[in-house]
Amino acid sequence: SAAQAGDNTAKYSDALERLSTELSTQDDPSAAISEVLQDTRDMSAAMATLRAKLDDSQKQINVLREEVLKARRESLQDALTGLANRRAFDQQMAVCLAAAQMAPAAETGTAQRAACLVTSDIDHFKRINDTFGHGFGDQVLRAVSQVIKACTPGDSMAARLGGEEFAILLPEVDLEDARKMAEKIRMTVAKARIRRHDTQEAIASVTLSLGVTLYRIGEDAREFIDRADRALYASKAGGRDRVTVMAA
């Protein structure tokens, strides 16, 4: 369309130059003036057509942009809970650790506010599924996710890593603040009562086991996650429904 409009403009320019010459040599310029007016109308019509096509293209671009953004959001979001998924968590972990590596390290190899990681697991989740069905299990996952999301600071990321396992990545948070947040999540979930949608029956309380750790400068993401998981396993081994802190 742009090339065609350019051709029309060139022809119009040539016509104006030719008609200008004719006007200077004719006693009665009315015919030439009429031709100029017609060429001007044709040129205006061509530009109007181009504008309409460009407007339509812009609308299509806007629609495609929204579809791409939606697809990108969905690719990074857990469909059941609305939390970030494992892919988004891994991406954010890489960004967070790169930033932490830039911070000055203490002699112990840790930065007091480098980053903290909280991992959590719903206690006896298989028993919940077996007793009440997978539909209710999904309801429990969504309810726990709402609590985690509500307790997570805005600059942090809460993610569902898979199954009943969750993680919260906390940049520039010290270990004590991370522990307090984990304890708040644990207590909120333990106090809640989730009702079945079909019978409105309130089941016994759902509980979480959580592990908390602080990033050590120089380690990779796998080491960081493994230490948080060891803290989580310690909570489960210690009786569940508790928070375990593992600084190193």
GROMACS .gro file of N, CA, C and O in nm, residues 2-45:
model
  176
    2ALA      N    1   0.194   0.123   0.080
    2ALA     CA    2   0.282   0.239   0.084
    2ALA      C    3   0.351   0.260  -0.051
    2ALA      O    4   0.367   0.374  -0.098
    3ALA      N    5   0.394   0.149  -0.115
    3ALA     CA    6   0.459   0.161  -0.246
    3ALA      C    7   0.363   0.216  -0.350
    3ALA      O    8   0.399   0.301  -0.434
    4GLN      N    9   0.238   0.168  -0.344
    4GLN     CA   10   0.138   0.217  -0.438
    4GLN      C   11   0.110   0.365  -0.416
    4GLN      O   12   0.098   0.443  -0.511
    5ALA      N   13   0.102   0.406  -0.289
    5ALA     CA   14   0.081   0.548  -0.259
    5ALA      C   15   0.199   0.631  -0.309
    5ALA      O   16   0.182   0.743  -0.359
    6GLY      N   17   0.319   0.576  -0.297
    6GLY     CA   18   0.436   0.646  -0.348
    6GLY      C   19   0.430   0.664  -0.498
    6GLY      O   20   0.465   0.771  -0.551
    7ASP      N   21   0.386   0.560  -0.568
    7ASP     CA   22   0.371   0.570  -0.714
    7ASP      C   23   0.269   0.677  -0.750
    7ASP      O   24   0.290   0.758  -0.843
    8ASN      N   25   0.157   0.678  -0.674
    8ASN     CA   26   0.053   0.778  -0.701
    8ASN      C   27   0.106   0.920  -0.677
    8ASN      O   28   0.075   1.013  -0.752
    9THR      N   29   0.185   0.934  -0.574
    9THR     CA   30   0.243   1.066  -0.544
    9THR      C   31   0.338   1.111  -0.655
    9THR      O   32   0.338   1.228  -0.695
   10ALA      N   33   0.420   1.019  -0.704
   10ALA     CA   34   0.513   1.052  -0.813
   10ALA      C   35   0.437   1.093  -0.939
   10ALA      O   36   0.473   1.192  -1.006
   11LYS      N   37   0.330   1.020  -0.970
   11LYS     CA   38   0.250   1.054  -1.088
   11LYS      C   39   0.184   1.190  -1.070
   11LYS      O   40   0.176   1.270  -1.164
   12TYR      N   41   0.137   1.216  -0.950
   12TYR     CA   42   0.074   1.344  -0.922
   12TYR      C   43   0.173   1.459  -0.937
   12TYR      O   44   0.144   1.564  -0.993
   13SER      N   45   0.296   1.436  -0.888
   13SER     CA   46   0.401   1.537  -0.901
   13SER      C   47   0.433   1.564  -1.048
   13SER      O   48   0.448   1.680  -1.089
   14ASP      N   49   0.441   1.457  -1.126
   14ASP     CA   50   0.467   1.473  -1.270
   14ASP      C   51   0.354   1.549  -1.337
   14ASP      O   52   0.377   1.635  -1.424
   15ALA      N   53   0.230   1.516  -1.296
   15ALA     CA   54   0.115   1.582  -1.357
   15ALA      C   55   0.115   1.732  -1.324
   15ALA      O   56   0.086   1.816  -1.410
   16LEU      N   57   0.148   1.764  -1.199
   16LEU     CA   58   0.153   1.905  -1.161
   16LEU      C   59   0.260   1.981  -1.241
   16LEU      O   60   0.237   2.095  -1.285
   17GLU      N   61   0.373   1.918  -1.260
   17GLU     CA   62   0.481   1.983  -1.335
   17GLU      C   63   0.439   2.006  -1.481
   17GLU      O   64   0.461   2.113  -1.539
   18ARG      N   65   0.375   1.904  -1.538
   18ARG     CA   66   0.330   1.915  -1.677
   18ARG      C   67   0.221   2.021  -1.691
   18ARG      O   68   0.225   2.105  -1.783
   19LEU      N   69   0.127   2.020  -1.599
   19LEU     CA   70   0.017   2.115  -1.607
   19LEU      C   71   0.063   2.257  -1.580
   19LEU      O   72   0.010   2.353  -1.634
   20SER      N   73   0.165   2.269  -1.494
   20SER     CA   74   0.220   2.401  -1.469
   20SER      C   75   0.279   2.461  -1.597
   20SER      O   76   0.262   2.580  -1.626
   21THR      N   77   0.345   2.374  -1.674
   21THR     CA   78   0.402   2.419  -1.801
   21THR      C   79   0.291   2.458  -1.899
   21THR      O   80   0.297   2.561  -1.968
   22GLU      N   81   0.185   2.374  -1.901
   22GLU     CA   82   0.074   2.403  -1.992
   22GLU      C   83   0.002   2.531  -1.954
   22GLU      O   84  -0.039   2.610  -2.040
   23LEU      N   85  -0.013   2.554  -1.825
   23LEU     CA   86  -0.082   2.676  -1.780
   23LEU      C   87  -0.007   2.802  -1.823
   23LEU      O   88  -0.067   2.905  -1.852
   24SER      N   89   0.123   2.792  -1.826
   24SER     CA   90   0.202   2.910  -1.862
   24SER      C   91   0.197   2.943  -2.011
   24SER      O   92   0.235   3.053  -2.052
   25THR      N   93   0.148   2.847  -2.089
   25THR     CA   94   0.146   2.868  -2.235
   25THR      C   95   0.005   2.878  -2.292
   25THR      O   96  -0.011   2.900  -2.412
   26GLN      N   97  -0.097   2.856  -2.208
   26GLN     CA   98  -0.235   2.858  -2.257
   26GLN      C   99  -0.303   2.989  -2.220
   26GLN      O  100  -0.281   3.043  -2.111
   27ASP      N  101  -0.387   3.038  -2.317
   27ASP     CA  102  -0.467   3.158  -2.290
   27ASP      C  103  -0.584   3.126  -2.198
   27ASP      O  104  -0.623   3.207  -2.115
   28ASP      N  105  -0.643   3.005  -2.215
   28ASP     CA  106  -0.757   2.963  -2.133
   28ASP      C  107  -0.714   2.843  -2.049
   28ASP      O  108  -0.710   2.730  -2.099
   29PRO      N  109  -0.681   2.865  -1.922
   29PRO     CA  110  -0.629   2.755  -1.839
   29PRO      C  111  -0.737   2.670  -1.773
   29PRO      O  112  -0.704   2.585  -1.689
   30SER      N  113  -0.863   2.691  -1.802
   30SER     CA  114  -0.970   2.621  -1.729
   30SER      C  115  -0.960   2.469  -1.741
   30SER      O  116  -0.982   2.396  -1.644
   31ALA      N  117  -0.926   2.420  -1.861
   31ALA     CA  118  -0.915   2.274  -1.879
   31ALA      C  119  -0.803   2.218  -1.793
   31ALA      O  120  -0.817   2.113  -1.729
   32ALA      N  121  -0.690   2.289  -1.792
   32ALA     CA  122  -0.577   2.243  -1.712
   32ALA      C  123  -0.610   2.246  -1.562
   32ALA      O  124  -0.574   2.157  -1.486
   33ILE      N  125  -0.683   2.353  -1.521
   33ILE     CA  126  -0.722   2.363  -1.380
   33ILE      C  127  -0.815   2.249  -1.341
   33ILE      O  128  -0.803   2.190  -1.232
   34SER      N  129  -0.908   2.217  -1.430
   34SER     CA  130  -1.000   2.105  -1.402
   34SER      C  131  -0.925   1.974  -1.387
   34SER      O  132  -0.956   1.890  -1.302
   35GLU      N  133  -0.823   1.956  -1.471
   35GLU     CA  134  -0.742   1.834  -1.462
   35GLU      C  135  -0.665   1.829  -1.330
   35GLU      O  136  -0.653   1.724  -1.266
   36VAL      N  137  -0.611   1.947  -1.289
   36VAL     CA  138  -0.542   1.953  -1.160
   36VAL      C  139  -0.636   1.917  -1.046
   36VAL      O  140  -0.601   1.841  -0.954
   37LEU      N  141  -0.758   1.969  -1.050
   37LEU     CA  142  -0.856   1.939  -0.945
   37LEU      C  143  -0.888   1.790  -0.941
   37LEU      O  144  -0.897   1.729  -0.834
   38GLN      N  145  -0.904   1.729  -1.059
   38GLN     CA  146  -0.935   1.587  -1.063
   38GLN      C  147  -0.818   1.503  -1.012
   38GLN      O  148  -0.837   1.407  -0.936
   39ASP      N  149  -0.698   1.540  -1.052
   39ASP     CA  150  -0.580   1.468  -1.002
   39ASP      C  151  -0.567   1.482  -0.851
   39ASP      O  152  -0.527   1.389  -0.780
   40THR      N  153  -0.600   1.601  -0.801
   40THR     CA  154  -0.595   1.624  -0.655
   40THR      C  155  -0.696   1.536  -0.584
   40THR      O  156  -0.666   1.477  -0.479
   41ARG      N  157  -0.818   1.528  -0.640
   41ARG     CA  158  -0.920   1.439  -0.580
   41ARG      C  159  -0.874   1.294  -0.580
   41ARG      O  160  -0.892   1.220  -0.483
   42ASP      N  161  -0.814   1.251  -0.693
   42ASP     CA  162  -0.766   1.113  -0.703
   42ASP      C  163  -0.657   1.087  -0.599
   42ASP      O  164  -0.653   0.980  -0.536
   43MET      N  165  -0.568   1.186  -0.583
   43MET     CA  166  -0.460   1.170  -0.487
   43MET      C  167  -0.515   1.164  -0.344
   43MET      O  168  -0.471   1.082  -0.261
   44SER      N  169  -0.613   1.248  -0.313
   44SER     CA  170  -0.675   1.247  -0.180
   44SER      C  171  -0.742   1.113  -0.153
   44SER      O  172  -0.733   1.059  -0.042
   45ALA      N  173  -0.809   1.059  -0.257
   45ALA     CA  174  -0.875   0.929  -0.241
   45ALA      C  175  -0.772   0.819  -0.215
   45ALA      O  176  -0.793   0.730  -0.131
   0.00000   0.00000   0.00000
